[in-house]
mmCIF file of C-alpha atoms and ligand atoms in Angstrom:
data_model
loop_
_atom_site.group_PDB
_atom_site.id
_atom_site.type_symbol
_atom_site.label_atom_id
_atom_site.label_comp_id
_atom_site.label_asym_id
_atom_site.label_seq_id
_atom_site.Cartn_x
_atom_site.Cartn_y
_atom_site.Cartn_z
ATOM 1 C CA UNK A 1 0.018 -0.099 -0.045
ATOM 2 C CA UNK A 2 1.483 3.759 -0.854
ATOM 3 C CA UNK A 3 2.420 5.647 1.940
ATOM 4 C CA UNK A 4 0.853 9.133 1.879
ATOM 5 C CA UNK A 5 4.402 10.364 1.210
ATOM 6 C CA UNK A 6 4.709 8.343 -1.929
ATOM 7 C CA UNK A 7 1.030 9.517 -3.196
ATOM 8 C CA UNK A 8 1.802 12.944 -2.815
ATOM 9 C CA UNK A 9 5.487 12.345 -4.788
ATOM 10 C CA UNK A 10 3.121 11.033 -7.900
ATOM 11 C CA UNK A 11 1.979 14.466 -8.323
ATOM 12 C CA UNK A 12 4.922 16.422 -7.452
ATOM 13 C CA UNK A 13 5.839 17.852 -10.742
ATOM 14 C CA UNK A 14 2.452 18.830 -11.569
ATOM 15 C CA UNK A 15 2.072 23.128 -11.586
ATOM 16 C CA UNK A 16 5.336 23.620 -10.788
ATOM 17 C CA UNK A 17 6.015 27.593 -11.277
ATOM 18 C CA UNK A 18 9.503 27.500 -12.523
ATOM 19 C CA UNK A 19 9.058 31.592 -12.330
ATOM 20 C CA UNK A 20 7.424 31.952 -9.121
ATOM 21 C CA UNK A 21 9.067 28.863 -7.212
ATOM 22 C CA UNK A 22 6.812 26.399 -5.933
ATOM 23 C CA UNK A 23 3.290 25.061 -7.507
ATOM 24 C CA UNK A 24 0.491 27.472 -9.321
ATOM 25 C CA UNK A 25 -2.183 25.134 -10.208
ATOM 26 C CA UNK A 26 -5.610 27.357 -10.823
ATOM 27 C CA UNK A 27 -9.081 25.616 -11.658
ATOM 28 C CA UNK A 28 -9.447 24.206 -14.896
ATOM 29 C CA UNK A 29 -5.788 25.160 -15.933
ATOM 30 C CA UNK A 30 -3.630 22.617 -17.308
ATOM 31 C CA UNK A 31 -1.988 21.841 -13.897
ATOM 32 C CA UNK A 32 -5.390 21.432 -12.156
ATOM 33 C CA UNK A 33 -6.930 19.468 -15.049
ATOM 34 C CA UNK A 34 -4.228 17.204 -14.509
ATOM 35 C CA UNK A 35 -4.453 16.534 -11.310
ATOM 36 C CA UNK A 36 -8.184 15.773 -11.467
ATOM 37 C CA UNK A 37 -7.521 13.383 -14.072
ATOM 38 C CA UNK A 38 -5.201 11.916 -11.726
ATOM 39 C CA UNK A 39 -7.299 12.094 -8.978
ATOM 40 C CA UNK A 40 -10.230 10.456 -10.508
ATOM 41 C CA UNK A 41 -7.431 7.450 -11.669
ATOM 42 C CA UNK A 42 -6.535 7.258 -8.119
ATOM 43 C CA UNK A 43 -10.430 6.681 -7.201
ATOM 44 C CA UNK A 44 -11.327 4.152 -9.902
ATOM 45 C CA UNK A 45 -8.332 2.190 -8.897
ATOM 46 C CA UNK A 46 -9.930 2.140 -5.654
ATOM 47 C CA UNK A 47 -13.621 0.694 -6.680
ATOM 48 C CA UNK A 48 -14.970 3.827 -5.877
ATOM 49 C CA UNK A 49 -17.358 5.600 -8.141
ATOM 50 C CA UNK A 50 -16.776 8.844 -9.656
ATOM 51 C CA UNK A 51 -18.835 11.808 -10.358
ATOM 52 C CA UNK A 52 -18.694 15.767 -10.825
ATOM 53 C CA UNK A 53 -21.337 17.299 -9.898
ATOM 54 C CA UNK A 54 -22.776 21.100 -11.204
ATOM 55 C CA UNK A 55 -20.543 23.288 -9.469
ATOM 56 C CA UNK A 56 -17.122 20.683 -10.744
ATOM 57 C CA UNK A 57 -16.821 19.272 -7.252
ATOM 58 C CA UNK A 58 -15.727 15.917 -7.932
ATOM 59 C CA UNK A 59 -17.618 12.888 -5.700
ATOM 60 C CA UNK A 60 -15.301 9.625 -5.101
ATOM 61 C CA UNK A 61 -18.138 7.054 -3.295
ATOM 62 C CA UNK A 62 -16.937 4.108 -1.660
ATOM 63 C CA UNK A 63 -19.791 1.753 -3.086
ATOM 64 C CA UNK A 64 -23.869 3.687 -3.807
ATOM 65 C CA UNK A 65 -24.000 7.191 -3.390
ATOM 66 C CA UNK A 66 -27.092 8.071 -0.762
ATOM 67 C CA UNK A 67 -28.022 10.802 1.961
ATOM 68 C CA UNK A 68 -26.426 10.973 4.958
ATOM 69 C CA UNK A 69 -22.879 10.245 3.961
ATOM 70 C CA UNK A 70 -19.324 10.445 5.781
ATOM 71 C CA UNK A 71 -17.485 12.824 3.446
ATOM 72 C CA UNK A 72 -13.749 13.773 4.060
ATOM 73 C CA UNK A 73 -11.439 15.584 1.178
ATOM 74 C CA UNK A 74 -10.142 18.947 0.432
ATOM 75 C CA UNK A 75 -8.876 20.709 -2.657
ATOM 76 C CA UNK A 76 -5.889 20.534 -5.295
ATOM 77 C CA UNK A 77 -5.953 23.616 -6.398
ATOM 78 C CA UNK A 78 -3.222 26.202 -5.410
ATOM 79 C CA UNK A 79 -1.728 29.897 -4.460
ATOM 80 C CA UNK A 80 -0.243 30.896 -7.441
ATOM 81 C CA UNK A 81 3.938 29.914 -6.528
ATOM 82 C CA UNK A 82 2.272 27.948 -3.283
ATOM 83 C CA UNK A 83 3.650 24.548 -1.496
ATOM 84 C CA UNK A 84 2.332 21.105 -2.489
ATOM 85 C CA UNK A 85 0.725 19.924 0.664
ATOM 86 C CA UNK A 86 -2.110 22.471 1.197
ATOM 87 C CA UNK A 87 -5.009 20.849 -0.376
ATOM 88 C CA UNK A 88 -3.268 17.541 -1.752
ATOM 89 C CA UNK A 89 -2.513 16.441 1.542
ATOM 90 C CA UNK A 90 -6.181 16.420 2.256
ATOM 91 C CA UNK A 91 -6.937 14.188 -0.839
ATOM 92 C CA UNK A 92 -4.300 11.836 -0.317
ATOM 93 C CA UNK A 93 -4.502 11.432 3.378
ATOM 94 C CA UNK A 94 -8.384 10.240 2.081
ATOM 95 C CA UNK A 95 -7.320 8.107 -0.791
ATOM 96 C CA UNK A 96 -4.963 6.930 1.897
ATOM 97 C CA UNK A 97 -7.377 5.853 4.444
ATOM 98 C CA UNK A 98 -9.188 4.696 2.045
ATOM 99 C CA UNK A 99 -6.547 1.701 1.465
ATOM 100 C CA UNK A 100 -5.914 1.671 5.120
ATOM 101 C CA UNK A 101 -9.752 0.936 6.056
ATOM 102 C CA UNK A 102 -10.349 -1.443 2.905
ATOM 103 C CA UNK A 103 -6.837 -3.854 4.143
ATOM 104 C CA UNK A 104 -8.041 -4.191 7.845
ATOM 105 C CA UNK A 105 -11.769 -5.434 6.038
ATOM 106 C CA UNK A 106 -13.343 -2.496 6.705
ATOM 107 C CA UNK A 107 -16.639 -1.919 4.448
ATOM 108 C CA UNK A 108 -19.132 1.279 5.153
ATOM 109 C CA UNK A 109 -22.041 0.894 6.601
ATOM 110 C CA UNK A 110 -23.441 4.004 5.521
ATOM 111 C CA UNK A 111 -22.570 6.015 2.062
ATOM 112 C CA UNK A 112 -18.941 7.622 2.015
ATOM 113 C CA UNK A 113 -17.093 9.662 -0.727
ATOM 114 C CA UNK A 114 -14.203 11.723 -1.126
ATOM 115 C CA UNK A 115 -14.869 15.046 -2.319
ATOM 116 C CA UNK A 116 -12.469 17.441 -4.088
ATOM 117 C CA UNK A 117 -14.052 21.073 -4.518
ATOM 118 C CA UNK A 118 -12.804 23.005 -6.860
ATOM 119 C CA UNK A 119 -10.916 26.460 -6.625
ATOM 120 C CA UNK A 120 -10.376 26.980 -3.079
ATOM 121 C CA UNK A 121 -7.684 29.170 -3.045
ATOM 122 C CA UNK A 122 -9.482 31.682 -5.499
ATOM 123 C CA UNK A 123 -6.420 31.754 -7.311
ATOM 124 C CA UNK A 124 -7.772 32.607 -10.603
ATOM 125 C CA UNK A 125 -11.383 33.715 -10.462
ATOM 126 C CA UNK A 126 -10.331 35.856 -7.126
ATOM 127 C CA UNK A 127 -13.225 34.137 -4.498
ATOM 128 C CA UNK A 128 -11.992 31.727 -1.923
ATOM 129 C CA UNK A 129 -13.764 28.227 -2.104
ATOM 130 C CA UNK A 130 -15.329 29.067 -5.121
ATOM 131 C CA UNK A 131 -16.772 25.314 -5.096
ATOM 132 C CA UNK A 132 -17.781 24.883 -1.833
ATOM 133 C CA UNK A 133 -19.644 28.216 -1.631
ATOM 134 C CA UNK A 134 -21.631 27.553 -5.171
ATOM 135 C CA UNK A 135 -22.362 23.803 -3.884
ATOM 136 C CA UNK A 136 -24.065 25.854 -0.497
ATOM 137 C CA UNK A 137 -25.494 28.839 -2.333
ATOM 138 C CA UNK A 138 -22.989 31.408 -0.233
ATOM 139 C CA UNK A 139 -21.882 32.938 -3.314
ATOM 140 C CA UNK A 140 -24.830 34.069 -5.842
ATOM 141 C CA UNK A 141 -24.587 31.609 -8.903
ATOM 142 C CA UNK A 142 -24.946 34.590 -11.599
ATOM 143 C CA UNK A 143 -21.853 36.116 -9.782
ATOM 144 C CA UNK A 144 -19.441 33.429 -9.886
ATOM 145 C CA UNK A 145 -20.538 32.983 -13.401
ATOM 146 C CA UNK A 146 -19.102 36.737 -13.996
ATOM 147 C CA UNK A 147 -16.541 36.465 -12.135
ATOM 148 C CA UNK A 148 -12.893 37.174 -14.477
ATOM 149 C CA UNK A 149 -9.716 35.686 -13.842
ATOM 150 C CA UNK A 150 -6.742 37.996 -14.597
ATOM 151 C CA UNK A 151 -6.870 37.581 -19.125
ATOM 152 C CA UNK A 152 -10.723 38.794 -18.485
ATOM 153 C CA UNK A 153 -12.166 35.184 -18.722
ATOM 154 C CA UNK A 154 -15.327 34.511 -17.108
ATOM 155 C CA UNK A 155 -15.918 31.639 -14.725
ATOM 156 C CA UNK A 156 -19.106 30.784 -16.613
ATOM 157 C CA UNK A 157 -16.503 30.695 -20.047
ATOM 158 C CA UNK A 158 -14.046 28.882 -18.271
ATOM 159 C CA UNK A 159 -16.771 26.546 -16.896
ATOM 160 C CA UNK A 160 -18.416 26.077 -20.479
ATOM 161 C CA UNK A 161 -15.000 25.036 -21.875
ATOM 162 C CA UNK A 162 -14.362 22.362 -19.264
ATOM 163 C CA UNK A 163 -17.275 20.982 -20.340
ATOM 164 C CA UNK A 164 -19.836 21.722 -17.605
ATOM 165 C CA UNK A 165 -22.935 23.380 -17.932
ATOM 166 C CA UNK A 166 -22.536 27.159 -16.450
ATOM 167 C CA UNK A 167 -26.359 27.545 -16.568
ATOM 168 C CA UNK A 168 -26.929 25.020 -14.141
ATOM 169 C CA UNK A 169 -23.988 26.235 -11.362
ATOM 170 C CA UNK A 170 -25.239 27.338 -7.408
ATOM 171 C CA UNK A 171 -26.745 25.369 -4.651
ATOM 172 C CA UNK A 172 -27.143 21.699 -5.018
ATOM 173 C CA UNK A 173 -29.863 20.196 -1.975
ATOM 174 C CA UNK A 174 -29.516 17.220 -3.570
ATOM 175 C CA UNK A 175 -25.820 17.041 -2.843
ATOM 176 C CA UNK A 176 -26.016 18.264 0.264
ATOM 177 C CA UNK A 177 -28.639 15.908 1.468
ATOM 178 C CA UNK A 178 -25.895 13.488 0.865
ATOM 179 C CA UNK A 179 -23.550 14.790 3.276
ATOM 180 C CA UNK A 180 -23.892 13.568 6.643
ATOM 181 C CA UNK A 181 -20.823 14.877 8.179
ATOM 182 C CA UNK A 182 -17.658 16.131 6.530
ATOM 183 C CA UNK A 183 -14.501 15.853 7.736
ATOM 184 C CA UNK A 184 -10.992 17.298 6.186
ATOM 185 C CA UNK A 185 -7.590 17.308 6.718
ATOM 186 C CA UNK A 186 -5.085 19.670 5.712
ATOM 187 C CA UNK A 187 -1.373 20.684 6.967
ATOM 188 C CA UNK A 188 -1.515 22.929 9.564
ATOM 189 C CA UNK A 189 -0.633 26.528 8.580
ATOM 190 C CA UNK A 190 1.282 27.906 11.512
ATOM 191 C CA UNK A 191 3.076 26.533 14.362
ATOM 192 C CA UNK A 192 0.670 25.122 17.130
ATOM 193 C CA UNK A 193 1.547 21.829 16.250
ATOM 194 C CA UNK A 194 5.457 22.427 16.476
ATOM 195 C CA UNK A 195 5.093 24.064 19.702
ATOM 196 C CA UNK A 196 3.498 21.149 20.767
ATOM 197 C CA UNK A 197 5.010 18.366 20.047
ATOM 198 C CA UNK A 198 2.915 16.506 18.267
ATOM 199 C CA UNK A 199 1.765 15.387 14.245
ATOM 200 C CA UNK A 200 -2.141 15.570 14.783
ATOM 201 C CA UNK A 201 -4.185 18.495 15.866
ATOM 202 C CA UNK A 202 -8.159 18.525 15.906
ATOM 203 C CA UNK A 203 -9.646 22.716 14.492
ATOM 204 C CA UNK A 204 -11.537 24.684 17.071
ATOM 205 C CA UNK A 205 -12.635 27.475 14.767
ATOM 206 C CA UNK A 206 -11.408 29.394 11.785
ATOM 207 C CA UNK A 207 -10.999 33.368 11.915
ATOM 208 C CA UNK A 208 -13.455 35.632 10.509
ATOM 209 C CA UNK A 209 -11.873 37.020 6.845
ATOM 210 C CA UNK A 210 -12.664 39.494 4.147
ATOM 211 C CA UNK A 211 -11.127 40.012 0.693
ATOM 212 C CA UNK A 212 -11.595 43.678 -0.566
ATOM 213 C CA UNK A 213 -10.338 45.225 -3.882
ATOM 214 C CA UNK A 214 -9.143 48.817 -3.616
ATOM 215 C CA UNK A 215 -9.055 50.582 -7.154
ATOM 216 C CA UNK A 216 -7.471 53.901 -7.159
ATOM 217 C CA UNK A 217 -7.410 55.953 -10.157
ATOM 218 C CA UNK A 218 -5.455 58.903 -11.174
ATOM 219 C CA UNK A 219 -3.952 59.745 -14.569
ATOM 220 C CA UNK A 220 -1.881 57.831 -16.779
ATOM 221 C CA UNK A 221 1.698 59.737 -18.109
ATOM 222 C CA UNK A 222 4.992 59.663 -18.756
ATOM 223 C CA UNK A 223 8.012 58.493 -16.172
ATOM 224 C CA UNK A 224 9.791 61.490 -17.558
ATOM 225 C CA UNK A 225 8.199 64.737 -19.018
ATOM 226 C CA UNK A 226 5.977 64.715 -15.784
ATOM 227 C CA UNK A 227 6.590 66.842 -12.799
ATOM 228 C CA UNK A 228 6.257 65.757 -9.715
ATOM 229 C CA UNK A 229 3.691 68.868 -8.652
ATOM 230 C CA UNK A 230 1.732 68.108 -11.651
ATOM 231 C CA UNK A 231 1.120 63.840 -10.959
ATOM 232 C CA UNK A 232 -2.296 62.059 -10.123
ATOM 233 C CA UNK A 233 -0.508 59.097 -9.294
ATOM 234 C CA UNK A 234 -2.261 56.233 -7.926
ATOM 235 C CA UNK A 235 0.835 54.402 -7.110
ATOM 236 C CA UNK A 236 1.047 56.936 -3.838
ATOM 237 C CA UNK A 237 -1.884 56.294 -2.395
ATOM 238 C CA UNK A 238 -1.557 52.523 -2.783
ATOM 239 C CA UNK A 239 1.255 52.650 -1.134
ATOM 240 C CA UNK A 240 -0.005 54.411 1.409
ATOM 241 C CA UNK A 241 -2.456 51.920 2.165
ATOM 242 C CA UNK A 242 -0.249 48.719 2.227
ATOM 243 C CA UNK A 243 1.851 50.367 4.834
ATOM 244 C CA UNK A 244 -1.920 51.940 6.971
ATOM 245 C CA UNK A 245 -2.861 48.152 6.299
ATOM 246 C CA UNK A 246 -0.126 46.915 8.481
ATOM 247 C CA UNK A 247 -0.495 49.981 11.200
ATOM 248 C CA UNK A 248 -4.662 48.885 11.916
ATOM 249 C CA UNK A 249 -3.937 45.022 11.457
ATOM 250 C CA UNK A 250 -1.272 45.421 14.574
ATOM 251 C CA UNK A 251 -3.434 48.402 16.092
ATOM 252 C CA UNK A 252 -6.622 45.673 16.097
ATOM 253 C CA UNK A 253 -4.957 42.676 16.993
ATOM 254 C CA UNK A 254 -6.006 41.089 13.578
ATOM 255 C CA UNK A 255 -4.201 40.454 10.228
ATOM 256 C CA UNK A 256 -4.597 42.393 7.054
ATOM 257 C CA UNK A 257 -2.028 41.428 3.824
ATOM 258 C CA UNK A 258 -1.887 43.167 0.840
ATOM 259 C CA UNK A 259 -0.373 40.150 -1.605
ATOM 260 C CA UNK A 260 -1.664 41.565 -4.815
ATOM 261 C CA UNK A 261 -1.051 45.083 -6.370
ATOM 262 C CA UNK A 262 -1.377 45.754 -9.688
ATOM 263 C CA UNK A 263 -0.756 49.075 -11.254
ATOM 264 C CA UNK A 264 -1.986 49.429 -15.053
ATOM 265 C CA UNK A 265 -0.883 49.235 -17.640
ATOM 266 C CA UNK A 266 2.402 48.519 -15.549
ATOM 267 C CA UNK A 267 5.111 50.171 -17.546
ATOM 268 C CA UNK A 268 8.449 50.688 -15.550
ATOM 269 C CA UNK A 269 8.294 54.229 -17.281
ATOM 270 C CA UNK A 270 4.982 55.005 -17.209
ATOM 271 C CA UNK A 271 2.759 56.481 -14.233
ATOM 272 C CA UNK A 272 0.127 53.962 -13.877
ATOM 273 C CA UNK A 273 -3.697 55.353 -14.498
ATOM 274 C CA UNK A 274 -5.350 53.039 -12.074
ATOM 275 C CA UNK A 275 -4.159 50.505 -9.612
ATOM 276 C CA UNK A 276 -5.648 47.599 -8.042
ATOM 277 C CA UNK A 277 -4.836 46.495 -4.455
ATOM 278 C CA UNK A 278 -6.483 43.175 -2.904
ATOM 279 C CA UNK A 279 -6.977 43.619 0.759
ATOM 280 C CA UNK A 280 -7.171 40.005 2.629
ATOM 281 C CA UNK A 281 -7.987 40.823 6.171
ATOM 282 C CA UNK A 282 -8.728 38.409 9.285
ATOM 283 C CA UNK A 283 -9.892 38.802 12.744
ATOM 284 C CA UNK A 284 -11.815 37.756 15.114
ATOM 285 C CA UNK A 285 -14.559 40.675 15.433
ATOM 286 C CA UNK A 286 -13.267 43.410 13.856
ATOM 287 C CA UNK A 287 -12.659 42.256 10.091
ATOM 288 C CA UNK A 288 -15.179 44.740 8.852
ATOM 289 C CA UNK A 289 -14.590 47.577 11.151
ATOM 290 C CA UNK A 290 -11.092 47.259 10.078
ATOM 291 C CA UNK A 291 -11.751 47.737 6.615
ATOM 292 C CA UNK A 292 -14.431 50.888 7.258
ATOM 293 C CA UNK A 293 -11.241 52.162 8.838
ATOM 294 C CA UNK A 294 -8.773 51.537 5.766
ATOM 295 C CA UNK A 295 -11.540 52.464 3.072
ATOM 296 C CA UNK A 296 -11.402 55.838 4.951
ATOM 297 C CA UNK A 297 -8.013 55.835 4.429
ATOM 298 C CA UNK A 298 -7.837 55.255 1.327
ATOM 299 C CA UNK A 299 -10.284 58.101 -0.058
ATOM 300 C CA UNK A 300 -7.843 60.718 1.942
ATOM 301 C CA UNK A 301 -4.513 59.216 -0.150
ATOM 302 C CA UNK A 302 -6.211 59.318 -3.120
ATOM 303 C CA UNK A 303 -7.585 62.860 -2.241
ATOM 304 C CA UNK A 304 -4.220 63.518 -1.422
ATOM 305 C CA UNK A 305 -2.521 62.995 -5.109
ATOM 306 C CA UNK A 306 -5.603 64.218 -6.674
ATOM 307 C CA UNK A 307 -6.955 60.521 -7.215
ATOM 308 C CA UNK A 308 -9.904 58.465 -6.515
ATOM 309 C CA UNK A 309 -10.662 55.337 -4.354
ATOM 310 C CA UNK A 310 -13.234 53.066 -5.219
ATOM 311 C CA UNK A 311 -13.820 49.629 -2.611
ATOM 312 C CA UNK A 312 -15.397 46.663 -3.431
ATOM 313 C CA UNK A 313 -16.120 43.270 -1.260
ATOM 314 C CA UNK A 314 -14.829 40.426 -3.226
ATOM 315 C CA UNK A 315 -15.526 37.907 -0.586
ATOM 316 C CA UNK A 316 -16.477 37.602 3.396
ATOM 317 C CA UNK A 317 -16.328 34.695 5.446
ATOM 318 C CA UNK A 318 -17.878 34.556 9.375
ATOM 319 C CA UNK A 319 -16.153 33.561 12.428
ATOM 320 C CA UNK A 320 -16.575 29.486 12.020
ATOM 321 C CA UNK A 321 -16.318 27.272 15.125
ATOM 322 C CA UNK A 322 -16.813 23.957 14.077
ATOM 323 C CA UNK A 323 -19.474 21.284 15.868
ATOM 324 C CA UNK A 324 -18.414 21.185 19.155
ATOM 325 C CA UNK A 325 -19.510 17.765 19.351
ATOM 326 C CA UNK A 326 -17.498 16.147 16.486
ATOM 327 C CA UNK A 327 -14.747 17.665 17.811
ATOM 328 C CA UNK A 328 -15.115 16.808 21.180
ATOM 329 C CA UNK A 329 -15.735 13.290 19.427
ATOM 330 C CA UNK A 330 -12.255 12.928 17.297
ATOM 331 C CA UNK A 331 -10.311 14.157 20.102
ATOM 332 C CA UNK A 332 -11.687 11.010 22.230
ATOM 333 C CA UNK A 333 -11.168 8.918 19.442
ATOM 334 C CA UNK A 334 -7.431 10.388 18.968
ATOM 335 C CA UNK A 335 -6.840 9.981 22.618
ATOM 336 C CA UNK A 336 -6.562 13.592 23.558
ATOM 337 C CA UNK A 337 -5.048 15.443 20.796
ATOM 338 C CA UNK A 338 -4.316 19.130 20.566
ATOM 339 C CA UNK A 339 -7.473 21.096 19.767
ATOM 340 C CA UNK A 340 -5.833 24.378 17.816
ATOM 341 C CA UNK A 341 -7.648 27.215 15.950
ATOM 342 C CA UNK A 342 -6.820 28.365 12.387
ATOM 343 C CA UNK A 343 -6.215 31.707 10.763
ATOM 344 C CA UNK A 344 -6.693 29.772 7.419
ATOM 345 C CA UNK A 345 -9.958 29.550 5.049
ATOM 346 C CA UNK A 346 -10.951 26.285 4.225
ATOM 347 C CA UNK A 347 -13.954 24.299 2.443
ATOM 348 C CA UNK A 348 -14.806 22.855 5.980
ATOM 349 C CA UNK A 349 -15.603 26.928 6.843
ATOM 350 C CA UNK A 350 -18.240 26.805 4.674
ATOM 351 C CA UNK A 351 -19.589 23.546 4.830
ATOM 352 C CA UNK A 352 -19.705 24.496 8.140
ATOM 353 C CA UNK A 353 -22.755 26.107 7.888
ATOM 354 C CA UNK A 354 -24.690 23.377 6.409
ATOM 355 C CA UNK A 355 -23.543 19.936 8.024
ATOM 356 C CA UNK A 356 -21.595 18.886 11.452
ATOM 357 C CA UNK A 357 -18.025 19.520 10.291
ATOM 358 C CA UNK A 358 -14.680 18.862 11.594
ATOM 359 C CA UNK A 359 -11.029 19.138 10.793
ATOM 360 C CA UNK A 360 -7.771 17.556 11.244
ATOM 361 C CA UNK A 361 -4.304 18.982 10.852
ATOM 362 C CA UNK A 362 -1.267 17.554 10.291
ATOM 363 C CA UNK A 363 2.238 19.133 12.050
ATOM 364 C CA UNK A 364 4.232 21.342 9.369
ATOM 365 C CA UNK A 365 7.849 22.013 11.013
ATOM 366 C CA UNK A 366 8.170 25.028 8.726
ATOM 367 C CA UNK A 367 5.039 26.916 10.081
ATOM 368 C CA UNK A 368 4.830 28.433 6.459
ATOM 369 C CA UNK A 369 2.242 27.879 3.806
ATOM 370 C CA UNK A 370 1.152 29.344 0.915
ATOM 371 C CA UNK A 371 5.101 29.491 -0.060
ATOM 372 C CA UNK A 372 7.506 26.289 -1.364
ATOM 373 C CA UNK A 373 8.501 26.051 1.751
ATOM 374 C CA UNK A 374 5.416 24.566 2.938
ATOM 375 C CA UNK A 375 6.221 21.003 4.387
ATOM 376 C CA UNK A 376 4.936 17.814 6.732
ATOM 377 C CA UNK A 377 7.217 14.823 7.406
ATOM 378 C CA UNK A 378 6.382 11.773 5.485
ATOM 379 C CA UNK A 379 6.032 10.110 9.266
ATOM 380 C CA UNK A 380 3.621 12.876 10.442
ATOM 381 C CA UNK A 381 1.777 12.641 6.702
ATOM 382 C CA UNK A 382 0.920 8.958 8.018
ATOM 383 C CA UNK A 383 -0.052 9.580 11.232
ATOM 384 C CA UNK A 384 -2.148 12.016 9.827
ATOM 385 C CA UNK A 385 -3.980 8.937 7.547
ATOM 386 C CA UNK A 386 -4.043 6.964 10.467
ATOM 387 C CA UNK A 387 -6.123 9.484 12.609
ATOM 388 C CA UNK A 388 -8.256 10.286 9.442
ATOM 389 C CA UNK A 389 -8.591 6.793 9.136
ATOM 390 C CA UNK A 390 -9.704 6.278 12.707
ATOM 391 C CA UNK A 391 -12.508 9.086 12.325
ATOM 392 C CA UNK A 392 -13.746 7.738 8.982
ATOM 393 C CA UNK A 393 -14.243 3.786 10.864
ATOM 394 C CA UNK A 394 -15.662 5.496 13.719
ATOM 395 C CA UNK A 395 -18.108 7.584 11.488
ATOM 396 C CA UNK A 396 -18.982 5.346 8.625
ATOM 397 C CA UNK A 397 -19.026 1.735 10.895
ATOM 398 C CA UNK A 398 -22.185 1.473 12.954
HETATM 399 O O1 HGY B 401 -6.340 31.640 2.046
HETATM 400 C C1 HGY B 401 -6.975 30.785 2.652
HETATM 401 O O2 HGY B 401 -6.923 31.095 4.226
HETATM 402 C C2 HGY B 401 -6.992 29.521 2.195
HETATM 403 O O3 HGY B 401 -5.830 29.250 1.959
HETATM 404 N N1 HGY B 401 -7.787 29.832 0.844
HETATM 405 MN MN1 MN B 402 -4.592 27.887 1.070
HETATM 406 MN MN1 MN B 403 -6.010 25.060 1.588
HETATM 407 MN MN1 MN B 404 9.122 57.257 -25.324
#
């Protein structure tokens, strides 16, 4: 039976990003399609019955599909230049857990599925957990279809090119009825387990988080021929907003990040006409107030340069407290493993509003995620798969 590390190794080169380092795998791009095909092969090799739902999430059933299933899984897409574990570890561990259970002669006595959610990172169309948000109706289907990628391609068009029917996208009650419990295993994105010295933890909560885009508009012009006093340069208020985001976050004990800032047209010798800044803000309760303050500052910084600022909300997620009964069941089963919060969003956070949901974390010795340094030791990966198998056997047994 393949170990988790070997299964992960099989997809290691897919979507390797030579320019950024790490991996770039975004919904329906070549790399992500290769990973989808790999997953379907692996699932079918295990005798699982595979189907893709109307929102392009993939479901692999162990036995007949049915309502009230025990479901586990995660995502295969990545952030730009991301690590190898965020997402794939949860999918591979689910396959490995099926192997472990089957090897001991276990057969689920209730419907059982492994799921791969689409576009969890929002790396192409800008909204995280797009597949699970569509499934639960947490995003308006028309809005989702109209989301554009950096090349201006709409998600609806991309769905059609992928062979899906965009007009069918949206809340899928039949699919939701099929989920009785959802458990997602994920590489830890932080240092909790390093400091606690164990390979596996159970999740307690997810921070509230949101994504806003701020467009600063000024006057494009020539870098050499335009006096400083004659400029309306949107890069100036954009730069001030980056620093203000950090200061506001520190003051509010929150987290604010500008990981994406796009000048247009982007020439070295060109004063930009617009600069788009994406704010990623997380906190335990102060997210919207923080962005309210930052929006006011953006307008002030813009006015000071004769520019304009427009703020739009791209996505928002409330704080998620995972199902306490299920969480306690898991910690009991796994022998009092640590219970840790996470600042990272997950599909499990979206599903938690609809079904009893839990998460397992596997130790990441670097504590770094969304970067090539993200890592999990092979033995810890195996410990995670065994823990997941134990949980699934309990939930799908009697
Ligand atoms: O952004 C997040 O927290 C998640 O990794 N999508
Ligand atoms: Mn991620
Ligand atoms: Mn993830
Ligand atoms: Mn010229």
